[in-house]
């Protein structure tokens, strides 16, 4: 029984490493017993079932501790970045807003986009301003050959407190209404009485998604505001794109200078979706191959 009880404690860092290996090997061994016909109903079978159960519980506990450590780091970073944003000089903020929006609107990937998602900035949340970008999309058609086509714009609408968010198409800023937090959102039905198109039901893919966030690092890590709305939406849309064999959209986050951290600084979980590129006041920062490809 020593092999079974040996993984129940881990007093040192080195023994913690051995503990993980032992747990994994026990699970593998127990699974092998379960596949051998003449051992299935033997005492070994009951023992292997107990090993799998105990080892799985231990692994779940380890994962839980790791996740809690990540969540604590995220809470600390959120607190720090909120303070940094609050202390930003208003003149500097305005200058950075203009610089970031200029970079976006002059970029080849924005000009080439035909359909995109973008957030409606909220001053109270101290998000990078997108008002000029949104105005540009809604007022200026894009040119394709001899045909002029207005870009399709989808903006977020929070559905509930369970991280569910839709991206609905708008044709005018007049379509937007303030929600309970005074954030502008699209209605389900626009001012003309037409149902607003949901990007998840659109016949064509979006090629660009412009994202907000609290902090970003140079390896693509994005720290949101803890609601999980964008991560849930992005995973759903990426799955839809793969099912329909669409090219994945370019994910670009807009960031003030105080929001950018060094590579790997933001702790991530499997639920977090990384971004392809950042736009800061100093320029476009490509991170993934798709960003490098579309930057040219």
C-alpha positions as semicolon CSV with decimal commas, in nm:
position;residue;x (nm);y (nm);z (nm)
1;X;0,000;0,000;0,000
2;X;0,300;0,231;0,022
3;X;0,274;0,311;-0,348
4;X;-0,082;0,425;-0,293
5;X;-0,023;0,638;0,014
6;X;0,302;0,796;-0,111
7;X;0,120;1,056;-0,322
8;X;-0,092;1,186;-0,033
9;X;0,164;1,436;0,092
10;X;0,427;1,665;-0,064
11;X;0,637;1,852;0,195
12;X;0,899;1,989;-0,044
13;X;0,913;2,131;-0,396
14;X;1,107;1,828;-0,525
15;X;0,861;1,586;-0,367
16;X;0,574;1,783;-0,524
17;X;0,731;1,710;-0,865
18;X;0,764;1,341;-0,778
19;X;0,406;1,347;-0,651
20;X;0,275;1,459;-0,986
21;X;0,468;1,189;-1,171
22;X;0,348;0,922;-0,927
23;X;-0,013;1,032;-0,961
24;X;0,004;1,021;-1,340
25;X;0,173;0,680;-1,343
26;X;-0,082;0,541;-1,096
27;X;-0,368;0,653;-1,317
28;X;-0,203;0,493;-1,620
29;X;-0,145;0,167;-1,432
30;X;-0,500;0,161;-1,300
31;X;-0,636;0,220;-1,650
32;X;-0,424;-0,067;-1,784
33;X;-0,569;-0,303;-1,520
34;X;-0,919;-0,206;-1,630
35;X;-0,841;-0,313;-1,989
36;X;-0,714;-0,666;-1,900
37;X;-1,010;-0,910;-1,915
38;X;-0,897;-1,157;-1,648
39;X;-0,820;-0,878;-1,400
40;X;-1,144;-0,683;-1,434
41;X;-1,326;-0,873;-1,158
42;X;-1,022;-0,949;-0,945
43;X;-0,911;-0,768;-0,626
44;X;-0,674;-0,575;-0,851
45;X;-0,975;-0,425;-1,027
46;X;-1,120;-0,283;-0,705
47;X;-0,776;-0,158;-0,607
48;X;-0,720;0,005;-0,946
49;X;-1,062;0,173;-0,928
50;X;-0,969;0,313;-0,587
51;X;-0,635;0,433;-0,722
52;X;-0,801;0,608;-1,019
53;X;-1,054;0,774;-0,790
54;X;-0,797;0,892;-0,535
55;X;-0,547;1,001;-0,798
56;X;-0,812;1,193;-0,991
57;X;-0,922;1,367;-0,671
58;X;-0,559;1,461;-0,600
59;X;-0,513;1,595;-0,954
60;X;-0,836;1,796;-0,924
61;X;-0,712;1,942;-0,597
62;X;-0,380;2,037;-0,760
63;X;-0,562;2,201;-1,052
64;X;-0,790;2,386;-0,812
65;X;-0,491;2,524;-0,618
66;X;-0,322;2,631;-0,941
67;X;-0,636;2,805;-1,067
68;X;-0,685;2,985;-0,737
69;X;-0,323;3,107;-0,753
70;X;-0,387;3,238;-1,106
71;X;-0,708;3,411;-0,998
72;X;-0,524;3,579;-0,710
73;X;-0,256;3,705;-0,949
74;X;-0,527;3,836;-1,181
75;X;-0,702;4,017;-0,896
76;X;-0,374;4,182;-0,798
77;X;-0,303;4,290;-1,157
78;X;-0,655;4,425;-1,204
79;X;-0,622;4,636;-0,891
80;X;-0,285;4,771;-1,004
81;X;-0,391;4,854;-1,359
82;X;-0,713;5,022;-1,244
83;X;-0,505;5,250;-1,021
84;X;-0,265;5,324;-1,309
85;X;-0,555;5,409;-1,541
86;X;-0,721;5,627;-1,280
87;X;-0,401;5,825;-1,231
88;X;-0,343;5,883;-1,605
89;X;-0,320;6,249;-1,697
90;X;-0,634;6,345;-1,900
91;X;-0,422;6,518;-2,164
92;X;-0,203;6,211;-2,204
93;X;-0,513;5,990;-2,223
94;X;-0,660;6,207;-2,501
95;X;-0,331;6,204;-2,693
96;X;-0,304;5,827;-2,666
97;X;-0,669;5,783;-2,772
98;X;-0,602;5,985;-3,088
99;X;-0,273;5,808;-3,163
100;X;-0,424;5,461;-3,123
101;X;-0,728;5,538;-3,339
102;X;-0,510;5,694;-3,609
103;X;-0,294;5,381;-3,619
104;X;-0,600;5,158;-3,651
105;X;-0,769;5,360;-3,925
106;X;-0,449;5,392;-4,129
107;X;-0,355;5,025;-4,101
108;X;-0,382;4,788;-4,399
109;X;-0,569;4,525;-4,195
110;X;-0,839;4,774;-4,096
111;X;-0,875;4,922;-4,445
112;X;-0,900;4,574;-4,596
113;X;-1,162;4,452;-4,349
114;X;-1,514;4,404;-4,484
115;X;-1,687;4,289;-4,170
116;X;-1,572;4,339;-3,812
117;X;-1,663;4,343;-3,445
118;X;-1,563;4,637;-3,228
119;X;-1,648;4,755;-2,879
120;X;-1,822;5,081;-2,797
121;X;-1,584;5,251;-2,554
122;X;-1,701;5,356;-2,210
123;X;-1,528;5,653;-2,043
124;X;-1,629;5,532;-1,695
125;X;-1,439;5,206;-1,756
126;X;-1,138;5,404;-1,887
127;X;-1,129;5,204;-2,210
128;X;-0,935;5,321;-2,513
129;X;-1,170;5,544;-2,713
130;X;-1,322;5,389;-3,026
131;X;-1,566;5,670;-3,119
132;X;-1,369;5,781;-3,426
133;X;-1,319;5,424;-3,543
134;X;-1,690;5,350;-3,512
135;X;-1,779;5,675;-3,688
136;X;-1,536;5,595;-3,968
137;X;-1,689;5,251;-4,020
138;X;-2,047;5,376;-4,024
139;X;-1,986;5,678;-4,246
140;X;-1,723;5,565;-4,495
141;X;-1,769;5,285;-4,748
142;X;-1,481;5,056;-4,832
143;X;-1,375;5,016;-5,196
144;X;-1,350;4,682;-5,371
145;X;-1,269;4,719;-5,740
146;X;-1,534;4,948;-5,884
147;X;-1,786;4,861;-5,615
148;X;-1,815;5,054;-5,291
149;X;-1,931;4,854;-4,991
150;X;-1,979;4,981;-4,638
151;X;-1,805;4,771;-4,375
152;X;-2,038;4,564;-4,160
153;X;-2,004;4,651;-3,792
154;X;-2,110;4,428;-3,504
155;X;-2,097;4,559;-3,147
156;X;-2,146;4,384;-2,810
157;X;-2,468;4,339;-2,619
158;X;-2,450;4,171;-2,277
159;X;-2,729;3,915;-2,240
160;X;-2,701;3,810;-1,876
161;X;-2,460;3,769;-1,584
162;X;-2,343;3,426;-1,704
163;X;-2,081;3,556;-1,950
164;X;-2,322;3,547;-2,245
165;X;-2,272;3,827;-2,495
166;X;-2,395;3,882;-2,850
167;X;-2,242;4,085;-3,128
168;X;-2,521;4,263;-3,317
169;X;-2,496;4,461;-3,640
170;X;-2,563;4,834;-3,632
171;X;-2,589;5,086;-3,914
172;X;-2,592;5,402;-3,705
173;X;-2,480;5,522;-3,362
174;X;-2,844;5,623;-3,317
175;X;-2,919;5,251;-3,286
176;X;-2,730;5,238;-2,956
177;X;-2,903;5,265;-2,620
178;X;-2,758;5,287;-2,267
179;X;-2,788;4,976;-2,050
180;X;-2,815;4,964;-1,669
181;X;-2,443;5,045;-1,636
182;X;-2,477;5,336;-1,880
183;X;-2,278;5,147;-2,146
184;X;-2,406;5,192;-2,501
185;X;-2,534;4,872;-2,659
186;X;-2,732;4,774;-2,968
187;X;-3,101;4,691;-2,918
188;X;-3,248;4,365;-3,042
189;X;-3,453;4,569;-3,290
190;X;-3,309;4,880;-3,459
191;X;-3,470;5,223;-3,504
192;X;-3,630;5,109;-3,831
193;X;-3,800;4,815;-3,664
194;X;-3,564;4,559;-3,815
195;X;-3,412;4,272;-3,618
196;X;-3,042;4,341;-3,557
197;X;-2,831;4,070;-3,723
198;X;-2,637;3,848;-3,484
199;X;-2,282;3,782;-3,603
200;X;-2,328;3,414;-3,512
201;X;-2,607;3,392;-3,775
202;X;-2,427;3,596;-4,042
203;X;-2,365;3,432;-4,379
204;X;-2,018;3,579;-4,411
205;X;-1,732;3,576;-4,158
206;X;-1,586;3,876;-3,981
207;X;-1,220;3,933;-4,059
208;X;-1,136;4,157;-3,763
209;X;-1,231;4,182;-3,396
210;X;-1,121;4,489;-3,199
211;X;-1,101;4,412;-2,827
212;X;-1,088;4,605;-2,501
213;X;-0,919;4,486;-2,182
214;X;-0,750;4,591;-1,860
215;X;-0,399;4,473;-1,942
216;X;-0,206;4,289;-2,212
217;X;0,136;4,131;-2,245
218;X;0,361;4,092;-2,546
219;X;0,293;3,720;-2,577
220;X;-0,077;3,780;-2,640
221;X;-0,208;3,748;-2,286
222;X;-0,520;3,953;-2,219
223;X;-0,654;4,045;-1,877
224;X;-1,026;4,122;-1,887
225;X;-1,252;4,259;-1,616
226;X;-1,331;3,912;-1,475
227;X;-1,671;3,867;-1,644
228;X;-1,541;3,627;-1,912
229;X;-1,775;3,772;-2,177
230;X;-1,516;3,815;-2,451
231;X;-1,342;3,483;-2,388
232;X;-1,672;3,294;-2,407
233;X;-1,778;3,479;-2,722
234;X;-1,440;3,436;-2,892
235;X;-1,432;3,062;-2,827
236;X;-1,784;3,026;-2,969
237;X;-1,698;3,229;-3,277
238;X;-1,370;3,045;-3,337
239;X;-1,557;2,714;-3,319
240;X;-1,816;2,846;-3,566
241;X;-1,543;2,963;-3,804
242;X;-1,372;2,625;-3,793
243;X;-1,700;2,442;-3,857
244;X;-1,771;2,663;-4,159
245;X;-1,408;2,651;-4,275
246;X;-1,375;3,029;-4,249
247;X;-1,048;3,208;-4,196
248;X;-1,017;3,308;-3,831
249;X;-1,056;3,681;-3,763
250;X;-0,760;3,892;-3,659
251;X;-0,788;3,969;-3,287
252;X;-0,651;4,317;-3,212
253;X;-0,656;4,474;-2,865
254;X;-0,632;4,848;-2,808
255;X;-0,408;4,946;-2,520
256;X;-0,287;5,256;-2,339
257;X;0,086;5,255;-2,266
258;X;0,026;5,179;-1,895
259;X;-0,169;4,865;-1,986
260;X;0,110;4,686;-2,172
261;X;0,323;4,440;-1,975
262;X;0,624;4,229;-2,057
263;X;0,593;3,892;-2,229
264;X;0,432;3,626;-2,011
265;X;0,335;3,869;-1,733
266;X;-0,036;3,789;-1,742
267;X;-0,133;3,451;-1,593
268;X;-0,371;3,257;-1,815
269;X;-0,607;2,961;-1,794
270;X;-0,736;2,734;-2,072
271;X;-1,047;2,955;-2,086
272;X;-0,847;3,266;-2,182
273;X;-0,821;3,354;-2,551
274;X;-0,494;3,525;-2,654
275;X;-0,488;3,819;-2,895
276;X;-0,302;3,832;-3,225
277;X;-0,179;4,189;-3,194
278;X;-0,184;4,506;-2,986
279;X;-0,220;4,866;-3,088
280;X;-0,054;5,108;-2,847
281;X;0,026;5,479;-2,887
282;X;0,369;5,375;-3,013
283;X;0,237;5,155;-3,292
284;X;0,112;4,814;-3,403
285;X;0,258;4,519;-3,211
286;X;0,213;4,191;-3,402
287;X;0,229;3,877;-3,188
288;X;0,109;3,580;-3,393
289;X;0,188;3,471;-3,751
290;X;-0,161;3,580;-3,862
291;X;-0,086;3,933;-3,741
292;X;0,246;3,943;-3,925
293;X;0,079;3,815;-4,240
294;X;-0,199;4,073;-4,240
295;X;0,025;4,361;-4,135
296;X;0,211;4,350;-4,466
